[in-house]
Each structure stands twice: as structure tokens, then as C-alpha cells.
mmCIF file of C-alpha atoms in Angstrom:
data_model
loop_
_atom_site.group_PDB
_atom_site.id
_atom_site.type_symbol
_atom_site.label_atom_id
_atom_site.label_comp_id
_atom_site.label_asym_id
_atom_site.label_seq_id
_atom_site.Cartn_x
_atom_site.Cartn_y
_atom_site.Cartn_z
ATOM 1 C CA MET T 1 -116.857 -45.466 1.865
ATOM 2 C CA LEU T 2 -116.488 -42.512 4.194
ATOM 3 C CA PRO T 3 -113.195 -42.351 6.147
ATOM 4 C CA GLU T 4 -115.059 -42.390 9.477
ATOM 5 C CA VAL T 5 -116.815 -45.586 8.427
ATOM 6 C CA GLU T 6 -113.470 -47.212 7.649
ATOM 7 C CA VAL T 7 -112.289 -46.307 11.153
ATOM 8 C CA TRP T 8 -115.544 -47.630 12.619
ATOM 9 C CA LEU T 9 -115.124 -50.926 10.771
ATOM 10 C CA ARG T 10 -111.697 -51.423 12.313
ATOM 11 C CA GLU T 11 -112.668 -50.389 15.825
ATOM 12 C CA ARG T 12 -116.229 -51.696 16.165
ATOM 13 C CA THR T 13 -116.142 -55.027 14.307
ATOM 14 C CA THR T 14 -115.270 -58.201 16.189
ATOM 15 C CA ALA T 15 -115.967 -61.923 15.877
ATOM 16 C CA SER T 16 -117.960 -64.175 18.180
ATOM 17 C CA ALA T 17 -114.762 -66.074 19.047
ATOM 18 C CA ASP T 18 -113.398 -62.875 20.598
ATOM 19 C CA TRP T 19 -115.936 -63.147 23.423
ATOM 20 C CA PRO T 20 -115.467 -66.315 25.546
ATOM 21 C CA VAL T 21 -118.388 -67.070 27.802
ATOM 22 C CA GLY T 22 -116.322 -67.063 30.993
ATOM 23 C CA ALA T 23 -115.194 -63.491 30.408
ATOM 24 C CA LEU T 24 -118.763 -62.445 29.633
ATOM 25 C CA LEU T 25 -120.036 -63.986 32.851
ATOM 26 C CA ALA T 26 -117.403 -62.111 34.856
ATOM 27 C CA ALA T 27 -118.322 -58.846 33.124
ATOM 28 C CA LYS T 28 -122.020 -59.461 33.723
ATOM 29 C CA ARG T 29 -121.427 -59.947 37.420
ATOM 30 C CA ALA T 30 -119.155 -56.926 37.627
ATOM 31 C CA HIS T 31 -121.835 -54.715 36.067
ATOM 32 C CA ALA T 32 -124.728 -56.450 37.881
ATOM 33 C CA ALA T 33 -126.424 -56.675 34.487
ATOM 34 C CA THR T 34 -129.404 -58.869 33.635
ATOM 35 C CA ILE T 35 -129.855 -60.449 30.216
ATOM 36 C CA SER T 36 -132.961 -61.446 28.265
ATOM 37 C CA VAL T 37 -132.963 -63.432 25.011
ATOM 38 C CA VAL T 38 -136.025 -63.002 22.782
ATOM 39 C CA LEU T 39 -137.124 -65.155 19.846
ATOM 40 C CA PRO T 40 -139.919 -63.729 17.685
ATOM 41 C CA ALA T 41 -141.647 -66.722 16.131
ATOM 42 C CA ARG T 42 -144.390 -67.446 13.631
ATOM 43 C CA ASN T 43 -144.901 -71.038 12.491
ATOM 44 C CA GLU T 44 -141.360 -72.092 13.421
ATOM 45 C CA ALA T 45 -142.170 -75.341 15.250
ATOM 46 C CA GLU T 46 -139.501 -77.153 13.235
ATOM 47 C CA THR T 47 -136.600 -75.039 14.530
ATOM 48 C CA VAL T 48 -137.601 -73.031 17.611
ATOM 49 C CA GLY T 49 -137.299 -75.949 20.029
ATOM 50 C CA ASP T 50 -133.666 -76.693 19.160
ATOM 51 C CA ILE T 51 -132.698 -73.027 19.528
ATOM 52 C CA VAL T 52 -134.422 -72.657 22.888
ATOM 53 C CA ALA T 53 -132.969 -75.930 24.174
ATOM 54 C CA ALA T 54 -129.429 -74.952 23.180
ATOM 55 C CA ILE T 55 -129.625 -71.560 24.883
ATOM 56 C CA ARG T 56 -131.161 -73.062 27.990
ATOM 57 C CA ARG T 57 -128.526 -75.802 28.204
ATOM 58 C CA ASP T 58 -125.410 -73.755 27.392
ATOM 59 C CA LEU T 59 -126.227 -70.307 28.744
ATOM 60 C CA ARG T 60 -128.589 -70.986 31.651
ATOM 61 C CA GLU T 61 -127.824 -74.400 33.079
ATOM 62 C CA GLU T 62 -124.102 -74.836 32.305
ATOM 63 C CA VAL T 63 -123.269 -71.127 32.633
ATOM 64 C CA PRO T 64 -125.766 -68.703 34.231
ATOM 65 C CA LEU T 65 -125.357 -65.972 31.634
ATOM 66 C CA VAL T 66 -128.950 -65.601 30.373
ATOM 67 C CA ASP T 67 -131.575 -64.670 32.959
ATOM 68 C CA GLU T 68 -134.670 -64.780 30.719
ATOM 69 C CA LEU T 69 -135.434 -66.818 27.636
ATOM 70 C CA VAL T 70 -138.623 -65.629 25.951
ATOM 71 C CA VAL T 71 -140.501 -66.616 22.801
ATOM 72 C CA VAL T 72 -143.165 -64.217 21.541
ATOM 73 C CA ASP T 73 -145.516 -66.234 19.353
ATOM 74 C CA SER T 74 -147.030 -64.338 16.428
ATOM 75 C CA ARG T 75 -150.288 -66.188 15.759
ATOM 76 C CA SER T 76 -148.669 -69.499 14.868
ATOM 77 C CA THR T 77 -150.851 -72.372 13.709
ATOM 78 C CA ASP T 78 -148.253 -75.161 13.789
ATOM 79 C CA GLY T 79 -147.686 -75.615 17.519
ATOM 80 C CA THR T 80 -144.726 -73.244 17.774
ATOM 81 C CA ALA T 81 -145.760 -72.057 21.244
ATOM 82 C CA GLU T 82 -146.067 -75.591 22.612
ATOM 83 C CA VAL T 83 -142.688 -76.646 21.208
ATOM 84 C CA ALA T 84 -140.976 -73.562 22.652
ATOM 85 C CA LEU T 85 -142.612 -74.102 26.033
ATOM 86 C CA ARG T 86 -141.505 -77.738 26.225
ATOM 87 C CA ALA T 87 -137.958 -76.717 25.282
ATOM 88 C CA GLY T 88 -137.750 -74.328 28.216
ATOM 89 C CA ALA T 89 -138.814 -70.850 27.123
ATOM 90 C CA LYS T 90 -141.328 -68.485 28.608
ATOM 91 C CA VAL T 91 -143.946 -68.089 25.884
ATOM 92 C CA PHE T 92 -146.194 -65.105 25.298
ATOM 93 C CA ALA T 93 -148.806 -64.583 22.600
ATOM 94 C CA GLN T 94 -148.354 -61.380 20.612
ATOM 95 C CA ASP T 95 -151.997 -60.335 20.906
ATOM 96 C CA GLU T 96 -152.111 -60.860 24.671
ATOM 97 C CA ILE T 97 -149.365 -58.306 25.321
ATOM 98 C CA LEU T 98 -150.693 -54.766 25.870
ATOM 99 C CA PRO T 99 -154.024 -55.690 24.228
ATOM 100 C CA ALA T 100 -155.547 -52.272 24.919
ATOM 101 C CA LEU T 101 -153.230 -50.787 22.285
ATOM 102 C CA GLY T 102 -154.911 -52.723 19.494
ATOM 103 C CA ARG T 103 -153.769 -55.334 17.040
ATOM 104 C CA LEU T 104 -151.047 -54.686 14.467
ATOM 105 C CA ASP T 105 -149.237 -57.089 12.175
ATOM 106 C CA GLY T 106 -145.603 -57.787 11.508
ATOM 107 C CA LYS T 107 -142.321 -58.778 13.060
ATOM 108 C CA GLY T 108 -141.637 -55.289 14.360
ATOM 109 C CA ASP T 109 -144.761 -55.390 16.506
ATOM 110 C CA VAL T 110 -143.605 -58.677 18.047
ATOM 111 C CA LEU T 111 -140.167 -57.261 18.857
ATOM 112 C CA TRP T 112 -141.653 -54.083 20.314
ATOM 113 C CA LYS T 113 -144.054 -56.035 22.518
ATOM 114 C CA SER T 114 -141.214 -58.189 23.813
ATOM 115 C CA LEU T 115 -139.982 -55.143 25.736
ATOM 116 C CA ALA T 116 -143.149 -55.349 27.832
ATOM 117 C CA VAL T 117 -142.674 -58.985 28.907
ATOM 118 C CA THR T 118 -138.944 -59.003 29.594
ATOM 119 C CA SER T 119 -136.899 -57.320 32.270
ATOM 120 C CA GLY T 120 -133.257 -57.678 31.219
ATOM 121 C CA ASP T 121 -130.947 -54.673 31.080
ATOM 122 C CA LEU T 122 -129.579 -56.168 27.861
ATOM 123 C CA LEU T 123 -131.781 -57.785 25.215
ATOM 124 C CA VAL T 124 -130.637 -60.218 22.557
ATOM 125 C CA PHE T 125 -132.927 -60.924 19.599
ATOM 126 C CA VAL T 126 -132.569 -64.172 17.637
ATOM 127 C CA ASP T 127 -134.745 -65.272 14.724
ATOM 128 C CA ALA T 128 -136.565 -68.541 15.365
ATOM 129 C CA ASP T 129 -136.048 -70.078 11.908
ATOM 130 C CA LEU T 130 -132.304 -70.658 12.232
ATOM 131 C CA ARG T 131 -130.778 -74.009 11.377
ATOM 132 C CA GLU T 132 -127.325 -75.074 12.605
ATOM 133 C CA PHE T 133 -127.811 -72.605 15.484
ATOM 134 C CA ARG T 134 -124.895 -72.033 17.841
ATOM 135 C CA THR T 135 -125.072 -70.263 21.185
ATOM 136 C CA SER T 136 -122.001 -68.269 20.146
ATOM 137 C CA TYR T 137 -124.552 -66.103 18.310
ATOM 138 C CA VAL T 138 -125.812 -64.949 21.701
ATOM 139 C CA THR T 139 -122.431 -64.623 23.395
ATOM 140 C CA GLY T 140 -120.964 -62.807 20.401
ATOM 141 C CA LEU T 141 -123.712 -60.197 20.391
ATOM 142 C CA LEU T 142 -123.377 -59.661 24.146
ATOM 143 C CA GLY T 143 -119.616 -59.199 24.045
ATOM 144 C CA PRO T 144 -119.316 -55.544 23.003
ATOM 145 C CA LEU T 145 -122.199 -54.503 25.292
ATOM 146 C CA LEU T 146 -120.633 -56.109 28.363
ATOM 147 C CA ALA T 147 -117.119 -54.941 27.511
ATOM 148 C CA ASP T 148 -117.807 -51.300 26.672
ATOM 149 C CA PRO T 149 -120.532 -49.153 28.276
ATOM 150 C CA SER T 150 -120.393 -46.726 25.347
ATOM 151 C CA VAL T 151 -121.757 -49.422 23.001
ATOM 152 C CA VAL T 152 -125.556 -49.485 23.019
ATOM 153 C CA PHE T 153 -126.402 -51.753 20.070
ATOM 154 C CA VAL T 154 -124.688 -54.695 18.371
ATOM 155 C CA LYS T 155 -125.646 -56.131 14.999
ATOM 156 C CA GLY T 156 -124.781 -59.613 13.803
ATOM 157 C CA SER T 157 -123.024 -60.213 10.498
ATOM 158 C CA TYR T 158 -122.507 -63.546 8.774
ATOM 159 C CA ASP T 159 -122.384 -65.483 5.523
ATOM 160 C CA ARG T 160 -125.813 -66.437 4.181
ATOM 161 C CA PRO T 161 -125.777 -69.411 1.826
ATOM 162 C CA LEU T 162 -128.637 -69.871 -0.596
ATOM 163 C CA ARG T 163 -128.848 -73.545 -1.520
ATOM 164 C CA ASP T 164 -125.335 -74.349 -2.836
ATOM 165 C CA ALA T 165 -124.183 -70.740 -3.255
ATOM 166 C CA GLN T 166 -122.206 -69.641 -0.205
ATOM 167 C CA GLU T 167 -122.958 -65.897 -0.351
ATOM 168 C CA ALA T 168 -126.140 -65.766 -2.424
ATOM 169 C CA GLY T 169 -128.504 -65.132 0.492
ATOM 170 C CA GLY T 170 -129.556 -61.667 1.541
ATOM 171 C CA ARG T 171 -131.149 -60.691 -1.752
ATOM 172 C CA VAL T 172 -133.263 -57.899 -0.245
ATOM 173 C CA THR T 173 -130.186 -56.602 1.567
ATOM 174 C CA GLU T 174 -128.145 -56.285 -1.605
ATOM 175 C CA LEU T 175 -130.921 -55.068 -3.914
ATOM 176 C CA VAL T 176 -132.795 -52.718 -1.578
ATOM 177 C CA ALA T 177 -131.420 -52.065 1.902
ATOM 178 C CA ARG T 178 -127.754 -51.528 1.093
ATOM 179 C CA PRO T 179 -128.388 -49.110 -1.787
ATOM 180 C CA LEU T 180 -130.817 -47.120 0.390
ATOM 181 C CA LEU T 181 -128.334 -46.845 3.241
ATOM 182 C CA ASN T 182 -125.418 -45.918 1.005
ATOM 183 C CA MET T 183 -127.465 -43.221 -0.717
ATOM 184 C CA HIS T 184 -129.126 -41.635 2.288
ATOM 185 C CA TRP T 185 -127.314 -42.802 5.453
ATOM 186 C CA PRO T 186 -123.754 -43.509 4.268
ATOM 187 C CA LEU T 187 -122.493 -43.673 7.851
ATOM 188 C CA LEU T 188 -124.303 -47.027 8.050
ATOM 189 C CA ALA T 189 -122.546 -48.414 4.957
ATOM 190 C CA GLY T 190 -120.184 -50.494 7.107
ATOM 191 C CA PHE T 191 -122.883 -52.857 8.337
ATOM 192 C CA VAL T 192 -122.423 -56.172 6.556
ATOM 193 C CA GLN T 193 -125.959 -57.383 7.311
ATOM 194 C CA PRO T 194 -128.154 -54.353 8.044
ATOM 195 C CA LEU T 195 -131.308 -56.514 7.989
ATOM 196 C CA ALA T 196 -129.924 -59.208 10.282
ATOM 197 C CA GLY T 197 -132.459 -60.593 12.729
ATOM 198 C CA GLU T 198 -129.730 -61.278 15.291
ATOM 199 C CA TYR T 199 -128.814 -58.214 17.335
ATOM 200 C CA ALA T 200 -128.609 -56.967 20.911
ATOM 201 C CA GLY T 201 -129.138 -53.673 22.664
ATOM 202 C CA ARG T 202 -129.528 -51.887 25.949
ATOM 203 C CA ARG T 203 -133.100 -51.711 27.189
ATOM 204 C CA ALA T 204 -132.690 -48.076 28.213
ATOM 205 C CA VAL T 205 -131.995 -47.208 24.571
ATOM 206 C CA LEU T 206 -134.427 -49.580 22.849
ATOM 207 C CA GLU T 207 -137.376 -48.322 24.874
ATOM 208 C CA ARG T 208 -136.740 -44.806 23.561
ATOM 209 C CA LEU T 209 -137.103 -45.856 19.909
ATOM 210 C CA PRO T 210 -140.184 -46.275 17.694
ATOM 211 C CA PHE T 211 -140.546 -49.697 16.062
ATOM 212 C CA ALA T 212 -141.797 -50.126 12.505
ATOM 213 C CA THR T 213 -144.260 -52.997 12.662
ATOM 214 C CA GLY T 214 -143.340 -54.814 9.454
ATOM 215 C CA TYR T 215 -140.149 -56.109 7.881
ATOM 216 C CA GLY T 216 -138.671 -52.618 7.972
ATOM 217 C CA VAL T 217 -138.045 -52.861 11.709
ATOM 218 C CA GLU T 218 -134.334 -53.674 11.420
ATOM 219 C CA LEU T 219 -133.616 -50.884 8.946
ATOM 220 C CA GLY T 220 -135.666 -48.432 10.990
ATOM 221 C CA LEU T 221 -133.847 -49.263 14.217
ATOM 222 C CA LEU T 222 -130.436 -48.767 12.601
ATOM 223 C CA ILE T 223 -131.384 -45.393 11.159
ATOM 224 C CA ASP T 224 -132.984 -44.204 14.388
ATOM 225 C CA LEU T 225 -130.048 -45.414 16.473
ATOM 226 C CA LEU T 226 -127.602 -43.563 14.253
ATOM 227 C CA GLU T 227 -129.568 -40.362 14.742
ATOM 228 C CA ALA T 228 -130.077 -40.833 18.503
ATOM 229 C CA GLU T 229 -126.742 -42.305 19.576
ATOM 230 C CA GLY T 230 -124.200 -41.797 16.804
ATOM 231 C CA LEU T 231 -122.157 -44.333 14.858
ATOM 232 C CA GLY T 232 -119.625 -44.836 17.654
ATOM 233 C CA ALA T 233 -122.304 -46.320 19.907
ATOM 234 C CA LEU T 234 -123.019 -49.097 17.391
ATOM 235 C CA ALA T 235 -121.000 -52.256 16.741
ATOM 236 C CA GLN T 236 -121.160 -55.465 14.748
ATOM 237 C CA VAL T 237 -119.981 -59.003 15.388
ATOM 238 C CA ASP T 238 -119.162 -61.671 12.815
ATOM 239 C CA LEU T 239 -121.216 -64.717 13.800
ATOM 240 C CA GLY T 240 -119.871 -66.941 11.021
ATOM 241 C CA ARG T 241 -122.465 -68.812 8.967
ATOM 242 C CA ARG T 242 -126.229 -68.398 9.193
ATOM 243 C CA VAL T 243 -128.565 -70.994 7.703
ATOM 244 C CA HIS T 244 -132.315 -70.466 7.697
ATOM 245 C CA SER T 245 -135.407 -71.040 5.592
ATOM 246 C CA HIS T 246 -135.661 -68.777 2.554
ATOM 247 C CA GLN T 247 -138.764 -66.937 1.444
ATOM 248 C CA SER T 248 -140.221 -66.936 -2.045
ATOM 249 C CA THR T 249 -139.414 -64.141 -4.455
ATOM 250 C CA GLU T 250 -142.987 -62.871 -4.091
ATOM 251 C CA ASP T 251 -142.645 -62.658 -0.301
ATOM 252 C CA LEU T 252 -139.301 -60.917 -0.680
ATOM 253 C CA GLY T 253 -141.081 -58.339 -2.824
ATOM 254 C CA VAL T 254 -143.396 -57.554 0.077
ATOM 255 C CA MET T 255 -140.395 -57.306 2.389
ATOM 256 C CA ALA T 256 -138.670 -54.918 -0.007
ATOM 257 C CA GLY T 257 -141.771 -52.762 -0.230
ATOM 258 C CA GLN T 258 -142.066 -52.480 3.540
ATOM 259 C CA ILE T 259 -138.386 -51.573 3.812
ATOM 260 C CA MET T 260 -138.881 -48.827 1.231
ATOM 261 C CA HIS T 261 -141.843 -47.493 3.201
ATOM 262 C CA THR T 262 -139.724 -47.485 6.360
ATOM 263 C CA ALA T 263 -136.915 -45.608 4.641
ATOM 264 C CA TRP T 264 -139.405 -43.124 3.147
ATOM 265 C CA ALA T 265 -140.840 -42.367 6.588
ATOM 266 C CA ARG T 266 -137.404 -41.662 8.004
ATOM 267 C CA LEU T 267 -136.302 -39.536 5.066
ATOM 268 C CA ASP T 268 -139.425 -37.461 5.681
ATOM 269 C CA ARG T 269 -138.950 -37.337 9.466
ATOM 270 C CA GLN T 270 -135.304 -36.310 9.143
ATOM 271 C CA CYS T 271 -136.131 -33.644 6.538
ATOM 272 C CA LYS T 272 -133.969 -35.346 3.909
ATOM 273 C CA MET T 273 -136.633 -34.946 1.245
ATOM 274 C CA VAL T 274 -139.730 -32.949 0.344
ATOM 275 C CA PRO T 275 -142.556 -35.492 -0.020
ATOM 276 C CA LEU T 276 -144.979 -34.528 -2.780
ATOM 277 C CA HIS T 277 -147.194 -37.586 -2.472
ATOM 278 C CA THR T 278 -147.986 -40.502 -0.198
ATOM 279 C CA PRO T 279 -146.447 -43.786 -1.382
ATOM 280 C CA ALA T 280 -148.956 -46.460 -2.359
ATOM 281 C CA ALA T 281 -149.595 -49.214 0.178
ATOM 282 C CA GLU T 282 -150.331 -51.904 -2.418
ATOM 283 C CA LEU T 283 -147.886 -53.968 -4.436
ATOM 284 C CA THR T 284 -149.170 -55.649 -7.585
ATOM 285 C CA GLN T 285 -147.493 -58.939 -8.434
ATOM 286 C CA PHE T 286 -148.378 -61.543 -11.035
ATOM 287 C CA ALA T 287 -149.079 -65.256 -10.937
ATOM 288 C CA ARG T 288 -149.469 -67.547 -13.924
ATOM 289 C CA GLY T 289 -153.095 -68.598 -14.384
ATOM 290 C CA GLU T 290 -154.979 -70.673 -16.920
ATOM 291 C CA VAL T 291 -155.408 -67.670 -19.223
ATOM 292 C CA GLY T 292 -152.120 -65.855 -18.684
ATOM 293 C CA HIS T 293 -150.664 -63.783 -15.882
ATOM 294 C CA LEU T 294 -153.120 -62.716 -13.214
ATOM 295 C CA PRO T 295 -152.509 -59.696 -10.960
ATOM 296 C CA VAL T 296 -152.216 -60.319 -7.229
ATOM 297 C CA ALA T 297 -152.404 -57.348 -4.855
ATOM 298 C CA ARG T 298 -150.269 -57.469 -1.673
ATOM 299 C CA ASP T 299 -150.384 -55.009 1.192
ATOM 300 C CA ILE T 300 -146.972 -53.456 1.903
ATOM 301 C CA SER T 301 -148.111 -50.773 4.333
ATOM 302 C CA ILE T 302 -146.392 -50.523 7.692
ATOM 303 C CA GLY T 303 -147.468 -49.229 11.054
ATOM 304 C CA GLU T 304 -145.298 -47.868 13.782
ATOM 305 C CA ARG T 305 -145.330 -48.392 17.521
ATOM 306 C CA PRO T 306 -144.251 -45.440 19.666
ATOM 307 C CA PRO T 307 -141.254 -45.554 21.994
ATOM 308 C CA MET T 308 -142.162 -48.020 24.721
ATOM 309 C CA ARG T 309 -141.261 -45.596 27.485
ATOM 310 C CA ASP T 310 -144.132 -43.367 26.281
ATOM 311 C CA VAL T 311 -146.744 -46.127 26.659
ATOM 312 C CA PRO T 312 -148.824 -45.678 29.849
ATOM 313 C CA ASP T 313 -149.213 -49.447 30.338
ATOM 314 C CA TYR T 314 -145.516 -50.197 29.881
ATOM 315 C CA PRO T 315 -144.439 -52.553 32.669
ATOM 316 C CA GLY T 316 -141.765 -50.034 33.537
ATOM 317 C CA HIS T 317 -144.750 -48.619 35.410
ATOM 318 C CA HIS T 318 -146.190 -52.046 36.284
ATOM 319 C CA ARG T 319 -144.636 -55.199 34.866
ATOM 320 C CA SER T 320 -146.726 -58.101 33.611
ATOM 321 C CA THR T 321 -146.438 -61.232 35.744
ATOM 322 C CA PRO T 322 -146.138 -64.450 33.713
ATOM 323 C CA ASN T 323 -148.680 -67.174 34.442
ATOM 324 C CA PRO T 324 -146.687 -69.833 36.353
ATOM 325 C CA GLU T 325 -148.876 -72.576 34.873
ATOM 326 C CA THR T 326 -147.561 -71.770 31.390
ATOM 327 C CA GLN T 327 -143.865 -71.457 32.313
ATOM 328 C CA PRO T 328 -141.231 -74.213 32.281
ATOM 329 C CA THR T 329 -139.755 -75.597 35.459
ATOM 330 C CA LEU T 330 -136.000 -75.096 35.598
#
């Protein structure tokens, strides 16, 4: 590990317990900051309601820390939007946000579009499939941003159990993302969970970044933030234990492929390599059939949304007004 990364680890790593909610509320008021929490969700009806309800209860009703609580629904078919709405979130459909820009797939597109339907100076992103959720995830991520104006982005770290194995989660992190970062962006080697879906940032910075539309969005944001802001502007917070639903090995293969595509694009953009070909957008996997193993082709291509500040219809120019008939009554 580089010496400057060792220093960064000591100076920019904290724990959620270091940031009591009362101190955060005082800092928020002192800075006149507004805060939006965003949950990207696709078929998460089983868990999204509990997360929304906890944030609403603890960080809006008991303590007025969070100003906006938004779920962006990514074409769910299980009633995710209805559950989130009943629990107290503002709910927006992915394809109804900036529709003139066309339809793209992937988590990154959902996160990018959330910039257009929120107004907070600080944004906190939380995955909607979390179990055993605690609102200290939100307060922990906000802590460094409210305490230090030089910090622009905070990444969550945690233990990820896989069934009975305490630290067996994060297979794509350990097999793909961490090796890529250590090889090509070693200044980012200190991030414990570079693919974490829990992170927070300043709107003024996030709207200047492109967003990869697939599962590479988290890796892409880290790399782009390092280039734009420097390591000292980034921090991480230990959130403790994170329990969520796990994807199949086949789905993790698609995730790995999209992360590799994202890294490739940034190696090219940063002139860290001389590309002699275009990487294939198809991943061939195999499934056992009646007559042996049958090939299954999966699309691992990614798109990219431009920096939001460059979009003519960005509500920084005119902000979308939520339909009051679809919003909860507080």
C-alpha cells in the first residue's frame, strides 16, 4: 500500500458511532444544508418499506435531519413503488424522469436520474435490499460531509456475511474490483468496500460526473472522483454489518463484466492504455441442459450518462414538481 494511502486510512476513516445525530443536526443548521436520501429499487417490495419507514421515523419525525426521502423505482413488477409510497417516500419511476433523453438500463441510470428529482445539497444513497437496516448508515455517511467542507464524497464500509460465513460476501469486490483498483488506481486501495451501494456526496460535485449506467457505476464514480477531486476529498465510514440478498453466480458474472467495461473505459479516457480493440459486449455462460451444457449469452455492455449539469432539461434549470396525489402526507 502506498504511504499516502496509509495516511489517508488513518485520517479519513471513521465509524458511524463517531457521528451522533444531535451533532449532525447542529452542523446541518449551521451550514444551512439540505439533505436528500435516495433508494434505487427494483423488485424490493420485501425490504424497501422497512428502510423507508425507519428513515422517516428516526431522521424526519423524531429528528429533522433528512429533508427528502426518495425512491426511484426501476421497472419493478412486485409492488415496490406502492410499498415505498405507503411507508412515506416520494416515489418516481425511472422512465418518467427526463424521458426525452431515452431509455437506458441499469442501476447507474437510476442513480443519475435521482439527481433530477431531488434538491438536497447533500445526497445519501442506500440500496433498497438491505436487511437489518439501521439509520446509523445514513447518519454515518453524512458525518464527514457535515463536519468538513473539504470532504465531497463518503463511502460506506462494512462486514458482508454470506450465509454463515461472516466475511464471505463481496465476491465481485475481491475477485474483480479490488485487483483492478490496486493495479491501475492504487490510491483507491484503501477503500474497504469500493462497490458499496451506501455512499453520500455533495450535489455540486456529483452533478459534474458522468454515471456508468450498469453495475460499474460505483467503481466509475470512485475513479472519476479521484481524478476530479483528489484522494483527500474522499472518506469512508465503517457502518458495521450489512445484510442483503445475494445474487447468483451467473448474475455476479454479468456484474463483473460490466465493472471490467467501466474500468476499460476509464483506462482509455485517462490514457493509461493503448486500446487495440473494442471489448466484446457479450458474456457466454453455461447452463446444464438435457444433453449437456448449453451456452447462454448475456449482455454486459454499459452506457454512460453525461454530467447532469450538462443536460439542458436538468431541473437546475427548471426542477420537476412532484405530483401531490402520489406523495405521502407527513
